[in-house]
CSV table of C-alpha atoms in Angstrom, one decimal:
chain,number,residue,atom,x,y,z
R,1,MET,CA,3.9,-7.9,-10.5
R,2,GLU,CA,0.7,-9.7,-9.8
R,3,LEU,CA,-2.0,-9.1,-7.4
R,4,VAL,CA,-3.0,-12.3,-6.4
R,5,PRO,CA,-5.8,-13.0,-3.8
R,6,LEU,CA,-3.9,-13.9,-0.4
R,7,ARG,CA,-3.3,-17.8,0.3
R,8,LYS,CA,-2.3,-19.8,3.3
R,9,GLU,CA,0.8,-20.9,1.3
R,10,PHE,CA,2.3,-16.9,1.8
R,11,ALA,CA,2.2,-17.4,6.3
R,12,ALA,CA,5.7,-18.8,5.5
R,13,GLU,CA,6.8,-16.1,3.5
R,14,MET,CA,5.2,-12.9,5.6
R,15,ALA,CA,6.6,-14.6,8.7
R,16,ALA,CA,10.3,-15.2,7.4
R,17,SER,CA,10.7,-11.8,7.0
R,18,ARG,CA,8.4,-10.1,8.6
R,19,PRO,CA,9.4,-10.2,12.2
R,20,ASN,CA,13.1,-8.8,10.6
R,21,ASP,CA,11.9,-5.7,9.0
R,22,ASP,CA,12.4,-2.9,11.3
R,23,GLU,CA,12.2,-0.6,8.3
R,24,VAL,CA,8.8,-2.0,7.6
R,25,ASN,CA,8.1,-2.6,11.3
R,26,ARG,CA,8.4,2.0,11.9
R,27,LEU,CA,6.6,2.6,8.5
R,28,THR,CA,3.3,0.7,9.9
R,29,GLY,CA,3.9,1.5,13.2
R,30,THR,CA,3.7,-2.1,14.2
R,31,HIS,CA,5.9,-2.9,17.4
R,32,ALA,CA,4.6,-6.2,18.0
R,33,THR,CA,6.2,-9.9,16.5
R,34,PHE,CA,3.8,-12.1,15.1
R,35,THR,CA,4.7,-16.2,14.4
R,36,LEU,CA,3.6,-18.5,11.8
R,37,GLU,CA,1.0,-19.6,13.6
R,38,ASP,CA,-0.1,-15.5,14.0
R,39,TYR,CA,-0.1,-14.9,10.1
R,40,GLU,CA,-1.6,-18.2,9.4
R,41,ALA,CA,-4.9,-17.5,11.7
R,42,TYR,CA,-4.2,-14.1,10.0
R,43,ILE,CA,-4.6,-15.6,6.5
R,44,GLU,CA,-7.7,-17.7,7.4
R,45,ARG,CA,-9.8,-14.9,9.1
R,46,THR,CA,-8.8,-12.7,5.9
R,47,LEU,CA,-10.3,-15.7,3.3
R,48,ASN,CA,-13.6,-16.0,5.6
R,49,ASP,CA,-14.1,-11.8,6.0
R,50,PRO,CA,-16.4,-10.4,3.5
R,51,ASN,CA,-16.0,-7.1,4.5
R,52,ARG,CA,-12.2,-7.4,3.3
R,53,TYR,CA,-10.8,-7.8,0.0
R,54,THR,CA,-7.0,-8.3,0.4
R,55,ARG,CA,-4.0,-9.3,-2.6
R,56,ALA,CA,-0.7,-10.5,-2.4
R,57,ILE,CA,1.5,-8.5,-3.9
R,58,THR,CA,4.1,-10.6,-5.9
R,59,GLU,CA,6.6,-11.1,-8.3
R,60,ASP,CA,7.1,-14.9,-10.0
R,61,GLY,CA,5.1,-16.2,-7.6
R,62,LYS,CA,7.5,-14.6,-4.6
R,63,PHE,CA,5.2,-12.9,-2.1
R,64,LEU,CA,6.1,-8.7,-1.5
R,65,GLY,CA,3.6,-7.2,0.3
R,66,GLU,CA,0.1,-7.1,0.7
R,67,VAL,CA,-2.7,-4.5,0.2
R,68,VAL,CA,-6.2,-4.8,2.3
R,69,LEU,CA,-9.8,-3.2,1.7
R,70,THR,CA,-12.0,-3.3,5.1
R,71,ILE,CA,-15.0,-2.9,4.0
R,72,ASN,CA,-17.8,-1.0,5.7
R,73,PRO,CA,-21.4,-1.4,3.7
R,74,HIS,CA,-23.8,0.2,5.5
R,75,ASN,CA,-21.8,3.8,5.0
R,76,ARG,CA,-20.2,3.0,1.2
R,77,SER,CA,-17.0,3.1,2.4
R,78,ALA,CA,-13.3,1.8,4.0
R,79,GLY,CA,-10.5,1.8,4.9
R,80,VAL,CA,-7.1,0.8,2.7
R,81,ARG,CA,-3.7,-0.3,4.1
R,82,ILE,CA,-0.5,-1.4,2.4
R,83,ALA,CA,2.7,-3.2,3.6
R,84,LEU,CA,5.7,-4.2,1.0
R,85,TRP,CA,8.5,-6.2,2.6
R,86,ASP,CA,10.2,-6.3,-0.4
R,87,GLY,CA,9.9,-4.5,-4.1
R,88,PHE,CA,10.3,-1.1,-2.7
R,89,GLY,CA,10.8,2.0,-5.7
R,90,LYS,CA,9.7,-0.1,-8.4
R,91,GLY,CA,5.8,0.7,-8.6
R,92,TYR,CA,4.0,-1.9,-7.2
R,93,GLY,CA,2.9,0.0,-4.5
R,94,SER,CA,0.8,2.9,-6.8
R,95,LEU,CA,-0.2,-0.2,-8.8
R,96,ALA,CA,-1.5,-2.3,-6.4
R,97,LEU,CA,-3.9,0.6,-4.6
R,98,LYS,CA,-4.6,1.4,-8.2
R,99,HIS,CA,-6.0,-1.9,-8.3
R,100,VAL,CA,-7.9,-1.8,-4.9
R,101,LEU,CA,-9.2,1.7,-5.8
R,102,ASP,CA,-10.8,0.4,-9.3
R,103,HIS,CA,-12.5,-2.5,-6.9
R,104,ALA,CA,-13.8,0.0,-4.4
R,105,PHE,CA,-15.4,2.6,-6.7
R,106,HIS,CA,-16.2,0.7,-9.6
R,107,GLU,CA,-17.0,-3.3,-8.7
R,108,ARG,CA,-18.1,-2.9,-4.9
R,109,GLY,CA,-19.7,0.8,-5.3
R,110,LEU,CA,-17.9,2.5,-2.1
R,111,HIS,CA,-18.1,6.0,-1.8
R,112,ARG,CA,-15.5,6.8,-0.1
R,113,VAL,CA,-11.9,5.0,1.0
R,114,ASP,CA,-9.4,6.5,3.4
R,115,LEU,CA,-6.1,5.6,5.2
R,116,GLU,CA,-3.6,6.4,8.2
R,117,VAL,CA,-0.2,7.3,7.7
R,118,TYR,CA,2.7,8.9,9.3
R,119,ASP,CA,4.2,12.1,9.4
R,120,PHE,CA,8.2,10.7,8.3
R,121,ASN,CA,6.5,8.7,5.5
R,122,ASP,CA,7.7,10.7,2.6
R,123,ARG,CA,7.5,7.8,0.2
R,124,ALA,CA,4.2,6.8,0.7
R,125,ILE,CA,2.2,10.5,1.1
R,126,HIS,CA,3.5,11.5,-2.4
R,127,VAL,CA,2.0,7.8,-4.0
R,128,TYR,CA,-1.1,8.9,-1.8
R,129,ARG,CA,-1.5,12.3,-3.2
R,130,LYS,CA,-1.0,10.7,-7.0
R,131,LEU,CA,-3.3,8.6,-6.4
R,132,GLY,CA,-6.2,11.5,-5.4
R,133,PHE,CA,-6.1,11.0,-1.6
R,134,ARG,CA,-6.4,14.0,-0.1
R,135,GLU,CA,-5.4,15.2,4.0
R,136,GLU,CA,-8.3,15.6,6.1
R,137,GLY,CA,-6.3,15.7,9.6
R,138,ARG,CA,-4.0,14.6,11.8
R,139,LEU,CA,-4.0,12.0,14.7
R,140,ARG,CA,-1.2,14.3,16.7
R,141,ASP,CA,1.1,12.1,18.7
R,142,ALA,CA,-0.7,9.1,17.6
R,143,LEU,CA,2.9,7.0,16.7
R,144,LEU,CA,5.4,6.6,19.6
R,145,TRP,CA,8.8,5.2,18.1
R,146,ASP,CA,12.0,4.9,19.5
R,147,GLY,CA,11.1,7.4,22.5
R,148,VAL,CA,9.6,10.1,20.0
R,149,PHE,CA,6.4,10.8,18.9
R,150,HIS,CA,4.7,11.2,15.2
R,151,ASP,CA,1.5,12.7,13.9
R,152,ALA,CA,-1.0,10.5,12.0
R,153,ILE,CA,-2.1,12.0,8.6
R,154,VAL,CA,-5.6,10.6,7.6
R,155,MET,CA,-6.1,10.6,3.8
R,156,SER,CA,-9.0,9.4,1.7
R,157,VAL,CA,-10.2,9.4,-1.8
R,158,LEU,CA,-13.9,9.9,-3.1
R,159,SER,CA,-15.7,8.1,-6.0
R,160,THR,CA,-16.8,11.8,-7.2
R,161,ASP,CA,-13.4,13.6,-6.6
R,162,ASN,CA,-11.7,13.4,-10.2
R,163,ILE,CA,-9.0,10.3,-9.9
């Protein structure tokens, strides 16, 4: 597995696999579908945003997912999100998040990184806890999926936590 900067050429792989993956959509709470043009525009915005650190998760050059750090330099904080299209259960998510946390705390001098995860995503919650994230609270009934409401769990890790 490699983490590389997100590149325009990944847009086609993102568009080809993502709209058809119901499980990825459910885990990320994504109801929308995206076109190739949407992905190309997203990548362009990402590449030109100095407060966004995005890495593609790849294996043998194949796009598997992405991890994104959206930085608020004024508060020395960031939100993180990760989405894997492929490669579940191989530790790629953990490695990608470790890299991003190292970048956040040691390269960018941030103090806080937070995220939201839906209450049914036990696999992700386990990984986040293993990496030092702590639950801060819940956004009750934040996601409506197939007629059922789900909570979003807010988690964070601080530079001063023993991780």
